Amino acid sequence: MYSGTTFTNASGAILGAHQKIDRVAYKHLQKITSSMHGFPTLKQVLYFEGKNGPDGIKRKSPARDEPWHFYNPFDDDDTELIGYITRHYDELVAELKKGNMERAAFNAAWLAHSIVDGLTPAHHFPYEEKISELRGEGIESRTTIKDKLLIPGDTIAETIKKNWAIWGSGGVMSMHVMFEMGVAIMLAPLSFPKAVPSEANIQKVTEIGYVEWFERSAREIALLDMYDGFYDKGWNVKMARQVRNHLGPVMIKTVCLAWFCAARDAGLLKGKK
């Protein structure tokens, strides 16, 4: 999901979807907990989005320690993103117990970022397969910004053809960027009051766990076929409603509940089982 240009710490303050979701999820977390004492402030969490978030790593060091946040909700063997989520969750709980707010804020932000990307329809697309097919080699070969932006060919004509398939009309990356920008624009002015987790939501996530909640939410969103619809027809009224009434609220609620579970497991929520 779009998180700003990643050039400065202020990137994404207005149109950053990750920052928007973090802000609303944090506000809703305050509503369902008796106290936020011992949890990082919103300012501390937002510091680790944008330039200091996973998307910033992609610009600074392509293919080196770069988080891979694409996910197939219907493939039980696709566990890389789940690994990121569980690792940041476990580290968040550990740092909350220690009272290390900087490390806790980092893991809260990167946990939220991983969750949101995993729920984003554009991240359910088999991006790695398409890029590897065009490049003729795996994504690990893209070790510079130039390598990420341009695909070489044996001839000028082949180079143009390959890069048009990435950046041209209907290209793999151009469609990805346009989809995420559209979602970010639609999310920006909304407050999502109905995305506050209910008591039933809290009981359910306690019963099944935050990972299963995420996986079910991802499958629920994938079944809407939003990205295929966007690929075929672009943005329309139906899809805009899906973003406002379904995609946005599900993302916010899932992040909020993951943070809630972490705070509970760290012993910050007295009386919450």
mmCIF file with all atom_site columns, N, CA and C in Angstrom, residues 63-135:
data_model
loop_
_atom_site.group_PDB
_atom_site.id
_atom_site.type_symbol
_atom_site.label_atom_id
_atom_site.label_alt_id
_atom_site.label_comp_id
_atom_site.label_asym_id
_atom_site.label_entity_id
_atom_site.label_seq_id
_atom_site.pdbx_PDB_ins_code
_atom_site.Cartn_x
_atom_site.Cartn_y
_atom_site.Cartn_z
_atom_site.occupancy
_atom_site.B_iso_or_equiv
_atom_site.pdbx_formal_charge
_atom_site.auth_seq_id
_atom_site.auth_comp_id
_atom_site.auth_asym_id
_atom_site.auth_atom_id
_atom_site.pdbx_PDB_model_num
ATOM 1   N N  . ALA A 1 63  ? 16.466 -5.406  -2.784  1.00 0.00 ? 63  ALA A N  1
ATOM 2   C CA . ALA A 1 63  ? 16.771 -6.847  -2.757  1.00 0.00 ? 63  ALA A CA 1
ATOM 3   C C  . ALA A 1 63  ? 17.706 -7.253  -1.623  1.00 0.00 ? 63  ALA A C  1
ATOM 4   N N  . ARG A 1 64  ? 18.135 -6.317  -0.779  1.00 0.00 ? 64  ARG A N  1
ATOM 5   C CA . ARG A 1 64  ? 18.987 -6.659  0.364   1.00 0.00 ? 64  ARG A CA 1
ATOM 6   C C  . ARG A 1 64  ? 18.195 -6.381  1.640   1.00 0.00 ? 64  ARG A C  1
ATOM 7   N N  . ASP A 1 65  ? 17.828 -7.431  2.349   1.00 0.00 ? 65  ASP A N  1
ATOM 8   C CA . ASP A 1 65  ? 16.997 -7.319  3.557   1.00 0.00 ? 65  ASP A CA 1
ATOM 9   C C  . ASP A 1 65  ? 15.678 -6.621  3.258   1.00 0.00 ? 65  ASP A C  1
ATOM 10  N N  . GLU A 1 66  ? 15.197 -6.762  2.027   1.00 0.00 ? 66  GLU A N  1
ATOM 11  C CA . GLU A 1 66  ? 13.966 -6.086  1.626   1.00 0.00 ? 66  GLU A CA 1
ATOM 12  C C  . GLU A 1 66  ? 12.759 -6.955  1.956   1.00 0.00 ? 66  GLU A C  1
ATOM 13  N N  . PRO A 1 67  ? 11.829 -6.464  2.780   1.00 0.00 ? 67  PRO A N  1
ATOM 14  C CA . PRO A 1 67  ? 10.643 -7.259  3.116   1.00 0.00 ? 67  PRO A CA 1
ATOM 15  C C  . PRO A 1 67  ? 9.817  -7.552  1.863   1.00 0.00 ? 67  PRO A C  1
ATOM 16  N N  . TRP A 1 68  ? 9.336  -8.769  1.756   1.00 0.00 ? 68  TRP A N  1
ATOM 17  C CA . TRP A 1 68  ? 8.520  -9.163  0.603   1.00 0.00 ? 68  TRP A CA 1
ATOM 18  C C  . TRP A 1 68  ? 7.086  -9.350  1.083   1.00 0.00 ? 68  TRP A C  1
ATOM 19  N N  . HIS A 1 69  ? 6.232  -8.375  0.763   1.00 0.00 ? 69  HIS A N  1
ATOM 20  C CA . HIS A 1 69  ? 4.892  -8.341  1.326   1.00 0.00 ? 69  HIS A CA 1
ATOM 21  C C  . HIS A 1 69  ? 3.806  -8.735  0.335   1.00 0.00 ? 69  HIS A C  1
ATOM 22  N N  . PHE A 1 70  ? 4.114  -9.609  -0.613  1.00 0.00 ? 70  PHE A N  1
ATOM 23  C CA . PHE A 1 70  ? 3.079  -10.139 -1.496  1.00 0.00 ? 70  PHE A CA 1
ATOM 24  C C  . PHE A 1 70  ? 2.600  -11.466 -0.909  1.00 0.00 ? 70  PHE A C  1
ATOM 25  N N  . TYR A 1 71  ? 1.319  -11.766 -1.117  1.00 0.00 ? 71  TYR A N  1
ATOM 26  C CA . TYR A 1 71  ? 0.725  -12.876 -0.370  1.00 0.00 ? 71  TYR A CA 1
ATOM 27  C C  . TYR A 1 71  ? -0.451 -13.472 -1.137  1.00 0.00 ? 71  TYR A C  1
ATOM 28  N N  . ASN A 1 72  ? -0.482 -14.793 -1.220  1.00 0.00 ? 72  ASN A N  1
ATOM 29  C CA . ASN A 1 72  ? -1.616 -15.505 -1.806  1.00 0.00 ? 72  ASN A CA 1
ATOM 30  C C  . ASN A 1 72  ? -2.462 -16.064 -0.670  1.00 0.00 ? 72  ASN A C  1
ATOM 31  N N  . PRO A 1 73  ? -3.623 -15.485 -0.402  1.00 0.00 ? 73  PRO A N  1
ATOM 32  C CA . PRO A 1 73  ? -4.443 -15.911 0.739   1.00 0.00 ? 73  PRO A CA 1
ATOM 33  C C  . PRO A 1 73  ? -4.939 -17.347 0.654   1.00 0.00 ? 73  PRO A C  1
ATOM 34  N N  . PHE A 1 74  ? -4.886 -17.936 -0.544  1.00 0.00 ? 74  PHE A N  1
ATOM 35  C CA . PHE A 1 74  ? -5.423 -19.282 -0.720  1.00 0.00 ? 74  PHE A CA 1
ATOM 36  C C  . PHE A 1 74  ? -4.330 -20.344 -0.875  1.00 0.00 ? 74  PHE A C  1
ATOM 37  N N  . ASP A 1 75  ? -3.094 -19.957 -0.645  1.00 0.00 ? 75  ASP A N  1
ATOM 38  C CA . ASP A 1 75  ? -1.967 -20.891 -0.729  1.00 0.00 ? 75  ASP A CA 1
ATOM 39  C C  . ASP A 1 75  ? -1.390 -21.096 0.668   1.00 0.00 ? 75  ASP A C  1
ATOM 40  N N  . ASP A 1 76  ? -1.654 -22.251 1.247   1.00 0.00 ? 76  ASP A N  1
ATOM 41  C CA . ASP A 1 76  ? -1.186 -22.528 2.610   1.00 0.00 ? 76  ASP A CA 1
ATOM 42  C C  . ASP A 1 76  ? 0.335  -22.575 2.708   1.00 0.00 ? 76  ASP A C  1
ATOM 43  N N  . ASP A 1 77  ? 0.999  -22.764 1.570   1.00 0.00 ? 77  ASP A N  1
ATOM 44  C CA . ASP A 1 77  ? 2.464  -22.817 1.570   1.00 0.00 ? 77  ASP A CA 1
ATOM 45  C C  . ASP A 1 77  ? 3.103  -21.433 1.442   1.00 0.00 ? 77  ASP A C  1
ATOM 46  N N  . ASP A 1 78  ? 2.290  -20.409 1.201   1.00 0.00 ? 78  ASP A N  1
ATOM 47  C CA . ASP A 1 78  ? 2.811  -19.043 1.081   1.00 0.00 ? 78  ASP A CA 1
ATOM 48  C C  . ASP A 1 78  ? 2.892  -18.445 2.482   1.00 0.00 ? 78  ASP A C  1
ATOM 49  N N  . THR A 1 79  ? 4.024  -18.636 3.132   1.00 0.00 ? 79  THR A N  1
ATOM 50  C CA . THR A 1 79  ? 4.144  -18.283 4.551   1.00 0.00 ? 79  THR A CA 1
ATOM 51  C C  . THR A 1 79  ? 5.155  -17.171 4.835   1.00 0.00 ? 79  THR A C  1
ATOM 52  N N  . GLU A 1 80  ? 5.780  -16.623 3.800   1.00 0.00 ? 80  GLU A N  1
ATOM 53  C CA . GLU A 1 80  ? 6.822  -15.619 4.045   1.00 0.00 ? 80  GLU A CA 1
ATOM 54  C C  . GLU A 1 80  ? 6.262  -14.398 4.768   1.00 0.00 ? 80  GLU A C  1
ATOM 55  N N  . LEU A 1 81  ? 5.133  -13.880 4.290   1.00 0.00 ? 81  LEU A N  1
ATOM 56  C CA . LEU A 1 81  ? 4.541  -12.709 4.934   1.00 0.00 ? 81  LEU A CA 1
ATOM 57  C C  . LEU A 1 81  ? 4.074  -13.042 6.345   1.00 0.00 ? 81  LEU A C  1
ATOM 58  N N  . ILE A 1 82  ? 3.497  -14.222 6.528   1.00 0.00 ? 82  ILE A N  1
ATOM 59  C CA . ILE A 1 82  ? 3.073  -14.640 7.868   1.00 0.00 ? 82  ILE A CA 1
ATOM 60  C C  . ILE A 1 82  ? 4.270  -14.644 8.815   1.00 0.00 ? 82  ILE A C  1
ATOM 61  N N  . GLY A 1 83  ? 5.429  -15.030 8.291   1.00 0.00 ? 83  GLY A N  1
ATOM 62  C CA . GLY A 1 83  ? 6.649  -15.010 9.098   1.00 0.00 ? 83  GLY A CA 1
ATOM 63  C C  . GLY A 1 83  ? 7.009  -13.610 9.549   1.00 0.00 ? 83  GLY A C  1
ATOM 64  N N  . TYR A 1 84  ? 6.887  -12.627 8.638   1.00 0.00 ? 84  TYR A N  1
ATOM 65  C CA . TYR A 1 84  ? 7.148  -11.235 9.015   1.00 0.00 ? 84  TYR A CA 1
ATOM 66  C C  . TYR A 1 84  ? 6.181  -10.790 10.109  1.00 0.00 ? 84  TYR A C  1
ATOM 67  N N  . ILE A 1 85  ? 4.908  -11.122 9.926   1.00 0.00 ? 85  ILE A N  1
ATOM 68  C CA . ILE A 1 85  ? 3.881  -10.694 10.874  1.00 0.00 ? 85  ILE A CA 1
ATOM 69  C C  . ILE A 1 85  ? 4.141  -11.281 12.259  1.00 0.00 ? 85  ILE A C  1
ATOM 70  N N  . THR A 1 86  ? 4.385  -12.579 12.331  1.00 0.00 ? 86  THR A N  1
ATOM 71  C CA . THR A 1 86  ? 4.592  -13.210 13.641  1.00 0.00 ? 86  THR A CA 1
ATOM 72  C C  . THR A 1 86  ? 5.886  -12.734 14.298  1.00 0.00 ? 86  THR A C  1
ATOM 73  N N  . ARG A 1 87  ? 6.913  -12.494 13.496  1.00 0.00 ? 87  ARG A N  1
ATOM 74  C CA . ARG A 1 87  ? 8.176  -12.020 14.064  1.00 0.00 ? 87  ARG A CA 1
ATOM 75  C C  . ARG A 1 87  ? 8.009  -10.625 14.674  1.00 0.00 ? 87  ARG A C  1
ATOM 76  N N  . HIS A 1 88  ? 7.360  -9.721  13.938  1.00 0.00 ? 88  HIS A N  1
ATOM 77  C CA . HIS A 1 88  ? 7.173  -8.372  14.475  1.00 0.00 ? 88  HIS A CA 1
ATOM 78  C C  . HIS A 1 88  ? 6.217  -8.382  15.667  1.00 0.00 ? 88  HIS A C  1
ATOM 79  N N  . TYR A 1 89  ? 5.233  -9.258  15.640  1.00 0.00 ? 89  TYR A N  1
ATOM 80  C CA . TYR A 1 89  ? 4.313  -9.370  16.772  1.00 0.00 ? 89  TYR A CA 1
ATOM 81  C C  . TYR A 1 89  ? 5.060  -9.838  18.020  1.00 0.00 ? 89  TYR A C  1
ATOM 82  N N  . ASP A 1 90  ? 5.819  -10.903 17.886  1.00 0.00 ? 90  ASP A N  1
ATOM 83  C CA . ASP A 1 90  ? 6.557  -11.442 19.038  1.00 0.00 ? 90  ASP A CA 1
ATOM 84  C C  . ASP A 1 90  ? 7.548  -10.418 19.589  1.00 0.00 ? 90  ASP A C  1
ATOM 85  N N  . GLU A 1 91  ? 8.215  -9.701  18.691  1.00 0.00 ? 91  GLU A N  1
ATOM 86  C CA . GLU A 1 91  ? 9.174  -8.691  19.136  1.00 0.00 ? 91  GLU A CA 1
ATOM 87  C C  . GLU A 1 91  ? 8.458  -7.502  19.771  1.00 0.00 ? 91  GLU A C  1
ATOM 88  N N  . LEU A 1 92  ? 7.270  -7.165  19.260  1.00 0.00 ? 92  LEU A N  1
ATOM 89  C CA . LEU A 1 92  ? 6.492  -6.088  19.869  1.00 0.00 ? 92  LEU A CA 1
ATOM 90  C C  . LEU A 1 92  ? 6.122  -6.456  21.300  1.00 0.00 ? 92  LEU A C  1
ATOM 91  N N  . VAL A 1 93  ? 5.635  -7.661  21.499  1.00 0.00 ? 93  VAL A N  1
ATOM 92  C CA . VAL A 1 93  ? 5.277  -8.111  22.848  1.00 0.00 ? 93  VAL A CA 1
ATOM 93  C C  . VAL A 1 93  ? 6.497  -8.071  23.771  1.00 0.00 ? 93  VAL A C  1
ATOM 94  N N  . ALA A 1 94  ? 7.623  -8.563  23.284  1.00 0.00 ? 94  ALA A N  1
ATOM 95  C CA . ALA A 1 94  ? 8.846  -8.595  24.095  1.00 0.00 ? 94  ALA A CA 1
ATOM 96  C C  . ALA A 1 94  ? 9.301  -7.193  24.481  1.00 0.00 ? 94  ALA A C  1
ATOM 97  N N  . GLU A 1 95  ? 9.260  -6.260  23.522  1.00 0.00 ? 95  GLU A N  1
ATOM 98  C CA . GLU A 1 95  ? 9.725  -4.897  23.801  1.00 0.00 ? 95  GLU A CA 1
ATOM 99  C C  . GLU A 1 95  ? 8.742  -4.148  24.693  1.00 0.00 ? 95  GLU A C  1
ATOM 100 N N  . LEU A 1 96  ? 7.452  -4.440  24.570  1.00 0.00 ? 96  LEU A N  1
ATOM 101 C CA . LEU A 1 96  ? 6.471  -3.833  25.475  1.00 0.00 ? 96  LEU A CA 1
ATOM 102 C C  . LEU A 1 96  ? 6.722  -4.285  26.907  1.00 0.00 ? 96  LEU A C  1
ATOM 103 N N  . LYS A 1 97  ? 7.058  -5.546  27.080  1.00 0.00 ? 97  LYS A N  1
ATOM 104 C CA . LYS A 1 97  ? 7.356  -6.060  28.420  1.00 0.00 ? 97  LYS A CA 1
ATOM 105 C C  . LYS A 1 97  ? 8.592  -5.386  29.010  1.00 0.00 ? 97  LYS A C  1
ATOM 106 N N  . LYS A 1 98  ? 9.564  -5.080  28.148  1.00 0.00 ? 98  LYS A N  1
ATOM 107 C CA . LYS A 1 98  ? 10.794 -4.415  28.596  1.00 0.00 ? 98  LYS A CA 1
ATOM 108 C C  . LYS A 1 98  ? 10.590 -2.922  28.820  1.00 0.00 ? 98  LYS A C  1
ATOM 109 N N  . GLY A 1 99  ? 9.536  -2.368  28.208  1.00 0.00 ? 99  GLY A N  1
ATOM 110 C CA . GLY A 1 99  ? 9.323  -0.925  28.285  1.00 0.00 ? 99  GLY A CA 1
ATOM 111 C C  . GLY A 1 99  ? 10.182 -0.143  27.321  1.00 0.00 ? 99  GLY A C  1
ATOM 112 N N  . ASN A 1 100 ? 10.699 -0.820  26.286  1.00 0.00 ? 100 ASN A N  1
ATOM 113 C CA . ASN A 1 100 ? 11.528 -0.156  25.273  1.00 0.00 ? 100 ASN A CA 1
ATOM 114 C C  . ASN A 1 100 ? 10.605 0.419   24.205  1.00 0.00 ? 100 ASN A C  1
ATOM 115 N N  . MET A 1 101 ? 10.235 1.701   24.342  1.00 0.00 ? 101 MET A N  1
ATOM 116 C CA . MET A 1 101 ? 9.235  2.297   23.474  1.00 0.00 ? 101 MET A CA 1
ATOM 117 C C  . MET A 1 101 ? 9.712  2.470   22.036  1.00 0.00 ? 101 MET A C  1
ATOM 118 N N  . GLU A 1 102 ? 10.997 2.715   21.844  1.00 0.00 ? 102 GLU A N  1
ATOM 119 C CA . GLU A 1 102 ? 11.495 2.894   20.477  1.00 0.00 ? 102 GLU A CA 1
ATOM 120 C C  . GLU A 1 102 ? 11.401 1.587   19.698  1.00 0.00 ? 102 GLU A C  1
ATOM 121 N N  . ARG A 1 103 ? 11.875 0.503   20.286  1.00 0.00 ? 103 ARG A N  1
ATOM 122 C CA . ARG A 1 103 ? 11.811 -0.792  19.615  1.00 0.00 ? 103 ARG A CA 1
ATOM 123 C C  . ARG A 1 103 ? 10.367 -1.271  19.487  1.00 0.00 ? 103 ARG A C  1
ATOM 124 N N  . ALA A 1 104 ? 9.558  -0.978  20.485  1.00 0.00 ? 104 ALA A N  1
ATOM 125 C CA . ALA A 1 104 ? 8.149  -1.361  20.420  1.00 0.00 ? 104 ALA A CA 1
ATOM 126 C C  . ALA A 1 104 ? 7.440  -0.607  19.300  1.00 0.00 ? 104 ALA A C  1
ATOM 127 N N  . ALA A 1 105 ? 7.744  0.684   19.163  1.00 0.00 ? 105 ALA A N  1
ATOM 128 C CA . ALA A 1 105 ? 7.135  1.489   18.099  1.00 0.00 ? 105 ALA A CA 1
ATOM 129 C C  . ALA A 1 105 ? 7.532  0.966   16.729  1.00 0.00 ? 105 ALA A C  1
ATOM 130 N N  . PHE A 1 106 ? 8.814  0.611   16.587  1.00 0.00 ? 106 PHE A N  1
ATOM 131 C CA . PHE A 1 106 ? 9.292  0.049   15.321  1.00 0.00 ? 106 PHE A CA 1
ATOM 132 C C  . PHE A 1 106 ? 8.505  -1.202  14.954  1.00 0.00 ? 106 PHE A C  1
ATOM 133 N N  . ASN A 1 107 ? 8.369  -2.116  15.899  1.00 0.00 ? 107 ASN A N  1
ATOM 134 C CA . ASN A 1 107 ? 7.682  -3.368  15.601  1.00 0.00 ? 107 ASN A CA 1
ATOM 135 C C  . ASN A 1 107 ? 6.179  -3.181  15.442  1.00 0.00 ? 107 ASN A C  1
ATOM 136 N N  . ALA A 1 108 ? 5.589  -2.233  16.167  1.00 0.00 ? 108 ALA A N  1
ATOM 137 C CA . ALA A 1 108 ? 4.165  -1.940  15.980  1.00 0.00 ? 108 ALA A CA 1
ATOM 138 C C  . ALA A 1 108 ? 3.907  -1.430  14.571  1.00 0.00 ? 108 ALA A C  1
ATOM 139 N N  . ALA A 1 109 ? 4.778  -0.535  14.090  1.00 0.00 ? 109 ALA A N  1
ATOM 140 C CA . ALA A 1 109 ? 4.620  0.034   12.749  1.00 0.00 ? 109 ALA A CA 1
ATOM 141 C C  . ALA A 1 109 ? 4.849  -1.012  11.670  1.00 0.00 ? 109 ALA A C  1
ATOM 142 N N  . TRP A 1 110 ? 5.909  -1.792  11.813  1.00 0.00 ? 110 TRP A N  1
ATOM 143 C CA . TRP A 1 110 ? 6.225  -2.782  10.778  1.00 0.00 ? 110 TRP A CA 1
ATOM 144 C C  . TRP A 1 110 ? 5.240  -3.958  10.804  1.00 0.00 ? 110 TRP A C  1
ATOM 145 N N  . LEU A 1 111 ? 4.694  -4.268  11.975  1.00 0.00 ? 111 LEU A N  1
ATOM 146 C CA . LEU A 1 111 ? 3.625  -5.261  12.061  1.00 0.00 ? 111 LEU A CA 1
ATOM 147 C C  . LEU A 1 111 ? 2.401  -4.769  11.303  1.00 0.00 ? 111 LEU A C  1
ATOM 148 N N  . ALA A 1 112 ? 2.008  -3.527  11.562  1.00 0.00 ? 112 ALA A N  1
ATOM 149 C CA . ALA A 1 112 ? 0.852  -2.948  10.877  1.00 0.00 ? 112 ALA A CA 1
ATOM 150 C C  . ALA A 1 112 ? 1.079  -2.894  9.375   1.00 0.00 ? 112 ALA A C  1
ATOM 151 N N  . HIS A 1 113 ? 2.285  -2.505  8.970   1.00 0.00 ? 113 HIS A N  1
ATOM 152 C CA . HIS A 1 113 ? 2.612  -2.392  7.547   1.00 0.00 ? 113 HIS A CA 1
ATOM 153 C C  . HIS A 1 113 ? 2.481  -3.756  6.863   1.00 0.00 ? 113 HIS A C  1
ATOM 154 N N  . SER A 1 114 ? 2.997  -4.793  7.496   1.00 0.00 ? 114 SER A N  1
ATOM 155 C CA . SER A 1 114 ? 2.924  -6.143  6.931   1.00 0.00 ? 114 SER A CA 1
ATOM 156 C C  . SER A 1 114 ? 1.478  -6.606  6.803   1.00 0.00 ? 114 SER A C  1
ATOM 157 N N  . ILE A 1 115 ? 0.682  -6.336  7.823   1.00 0.00 ? 115 ILE A N  1
ATOM 158 C CA . ILE A 1 115 ? -0.729 -6.724  7.805   1.00 0.00 ? 115 ILE A CA 1
ATOM 159 C C  . ILE A 1 115 ? -1.472 -6.024  6.678   1.00 0.00 ? 115 ILE A C  1
ATOM 160 N N  . VAL A 1 116 ? -1.288 -4.713  6.569   1.00 0.00 ? 116 VAL A N  1
ATOM 161 C CA . VAL A 1 116 ? -2.005 -3.938  5.553   1.00 0.00 ? 116 VAL A CA 1
ATOM 162 C C  . VAL A 1 116 ? -1.609 -4.378  4.147   1.00 0.00 ? 116 VAL A C  1
ATOM 163 N N  . ASP A 1 117 ? -0.320 -4.580  3.923   1.00 0.00 ? 117 ASP A N  1
ATOM 164 C CA . ASP A 1 117 ? 0.107  -5.062  2.606   1.00 0.00 ? 117 ASP A CA 1
ATOM 165 C C  . ASP A 1 117 ? -0.518 -6.424  2.303   1.00 0.00 ? 117 ASP A C  1
ATOM 166 N N  . GLY A 1 118 ? -0.570 -7.289  3.298   1.00 0.00 ? 118 GLY A N  1
ATOM 167 C CA . GLY A 1 118 ? -1.139 -8.616  3.090   1.00 0.00 ? 118 GLY A CA 1
ATOM 168 C C  . GLY A 1 118 ? -2.628 -8.606  2.824   1.00 0.00 ? 118 GLY A C  1
ATOM 169 N N  . LEU A 1 119 ? -3.295 -7.519  3.198   1.00 0.00 ? 119 LEU A N  1
ATOM 170 C CA . LEU A 1 119 ? -4.731 -7.378  2.949   1.00 0.00 ? 119 LEU A CA 1
ATOM 171 C C  . LEU A 1 119 ? -5.023 -6.597  1.677   1.00 0.00 ? 119 LEU A C  1
ATOM 172 N N  . THR A 1 120 ? -3.992 -6.016  1.083   1.00 0.00 ? 120 THR A N  1
ATOM 173 C CA . THR A 1 120 ? -4.168 -5.188  -0.109  1.00 0.00 ? 120 THR A CA 1
ATOM 174 C C  . THR A 1 120 ? -4.361 -6.051  -1.355  1.00 0.00 ? 120 THR A C  1
ATOM 175 N N  . PRO A 1 121 ? -5.444 -5.869  -2.104  1.00 0.00 ? 121 PRO A N  1
ATOM 176 C CA . PRO A 1 121 ? -5.685 -6.685  -3.303  1.00 0.00 ? 121 PRO A CA 1
ATOM 177 C C  . PRO A 1 121 ? -4.529 -6.677  -4.292  1.00 0.00 ? 121 PRO A C  1
ATOM 178 N N  . ALA A 1 122 ? -3.846 -5.543  -4.443  1.00 0.00 ? 122 ALA A N  1
ATOM 179 C CA . ALA A 1 122 ? -2.719 -5.473  -5.380  1.00 0.00 ? 122 ALA A CA 1
ATOM 180 C C  . ALA A 1 122 ? -1.572 -6.377  -4.949  1.00 0.00 ? 122 ALA A C  1
ATOM 181 N N  . HIS A 1 123 ? -1.497 -6.701  -3.665  1.00 0.00 ? 123 HIS A N  1
ATOM 182 C CA . HIS A 1 123 ? -0.435 -7.571  -3.157  1.00 0.00 ? 123 HIS A CA 1
ATOM 183 C C  . HIS A 1 123 ? -0.814 -9.049  -3.230  1.00 0.00 ? 123 HIS A C  1
ATOM 184 N N  . HIS A 1 124 ? -2.015 -9.331  -3.711  1.00 0.00 ? 124 HIS A N  1
ATOM 185 C CA . HIS A 1 124 ? -2.419 -10.720 -3.937  1.00 0.00 ? 124 HIS A CA 1
ATOM 186 C C  . HIS A 1 124 ? -2.097 -11.155 -5.363  1.00 0.00 ? 124 HIS A C  1
ATOM 187 N N  . PHE A 1 125 ? -1.672 -10.196 -6.180  1.00 0.00 ? 125 PHE A N  1
ATOM 188 C CA . PHE A 1 125 ? -1.302 -10.465 -7.573  1.00 0.00 ? 125 PHE A CA 1
ATOM 189 C C  . PHE A 1 125 ? 0.060  -11.171 -7.601  1.00 0.00 ? 125 PHE A C  1
ATOM 190 N N  . PRO A 1 126 ? 0.265  -12.167 -8.492  1.00 0.00 ? 126 PRO A N  1
ATOM 191 C CA . PRO A 1 126 ? 1.549  -12.895 -8.549  1.00 0.00 ? 126 PRO A CA 1
ATOM 192 C C  . PRO A 1 126 ? 2.667  -12.047 -9.151  1.00 0.00 ? 126 PRO A C  1
ATOM 193 N N  . TYR A 1 127 ? 3.027  -10.992 -8.436  1.00 0.00 ? 127 TYR A N  1
ATOM 194 C CA . TYR A 1 127 ? 3.986  -9.998  -8.922  1.00 0.00 ? 127 TYR A CA 1
ATOM 195 C C  . TYR A 1 127 ? 5.357  -10.613 -9.199  1.00 0.00 ? 127 TYR A C  1
ATOM 196 N N  . GLU A 1 128 ? 5.841  -11.424 -8.258  1.00 0.00 ? 128 GLU A N  1
ATOM 197 C CA . GLU A 1 128 ? 7.180  -12.014 -8.408  1.00 0.00 ? 128 GLU A CA 1
ATOM 198 C C  . GLU A 1 128 ? 7.271  -12.846 -9.681  1.00 0.00 ? 128 GLU A C  1
ATOM 199 N N  . GLU A 1 129 ? 6.238  -13.632 -9.954  1.00 0.00 ? 129 GLU A N  1
ATOM 200 C CA . GLU A 1 129 ? 6.247  -14.477 -11.151 1.00 0.00 ? 129 GLU A CA 1
ATOM 201 C C  . GLU A 1 129 ? 6.314  -13.640 -12.423 1.00 0.00 ? 129 GLU A C  1
ATOM 202 N N  . LYS A 1 130 ? 5.538  -12.559 -12.466 1.00 0.00 ? 130 LYS A N  1
ATOM 203 C CA . LYS A 1 130 ? 5.498  -11.721 -13.663 1.00 0.00 ? 130 LYS A CA 1
ATOM 204 C C  . LYS A 1 130 ? 6.828  -11.007 -13.890 1.00 0.00 ? 130 LYS A C  1
ATOM 205 N N  . ILE A 1 131 ? 7.398  -10.452 -12.810 1.00 0.00 ? 131 ILE A N  1
ATOM 206 C CA . ILE A 1 131 ? 8.670  -9.739  -12.935 1.00 0.00 ? 131 ILE A CA 1
ATOM 207 C C  . ILE A 1 131 ? 9.789  -10.705 -13.317 1.00 0.00 ? 131 ILE A C  1
ATOM 208 N N  . SER A 1 132 ? 9.820  -11.865 -12.673 1.00 0.00 ? 132 SER A N  1
ATOM 209 C CA . SER A 1 132 ? 10.856 -12.857 -12.978 1.00 0.00 ? 132 SER A CA 1
ATOM 210 C C  . SER A 1 132 ? 10.735 -13.345 -14.416 1.00 0.00 ? 132 SER A C  1
ATOM 211 N N  . GLU A 1 133 ? 9.507  -13.484 -14.886 1.00 0.00 ? 133 GLU A N  1
ATOM 212 C CA . GLU A 1 133 ? 9.273  -13.915 -16.267 1.00 0.00 ? 133 GLU A CA 1
ATOM 213 C C  . GLU A 1 133 ? 9.832  -12.899 -17.259 1.00 0.00 ? 133 GLU A C  1
ATOM 214 N N  . LEU A 1 134 ? 9.618  -11.613 -16.982 1.00 0.00 ? 134 LEU A N  1
ATOM 215 C CA . LEU A 1 134 ? 10.104 -10.563 -17.876 1.00 0.00 ? 134 LEU A CA 1
ATOM 216 C C  . LEU A 1 134 ? 11.620 -10.394 -17.786 1.00 0.00 ? 134 LEU A C  1
ATOM 217 N N  . ARG A 1 135 ? 12.169 -10.511 -16.580 1.00 0.00 ? 135 ARG A N  1
ATOM 218 C CA . ARG A 1 135 ? 13.607 -10.330 -16.389 1.00 0.00 ? 135 ARG A CA 1
ATOM 219 C C  . ARG A 1 135 ? 14.404 -11.558 -16.808 1.00 0.00 ? 135 ARG A C  1
#
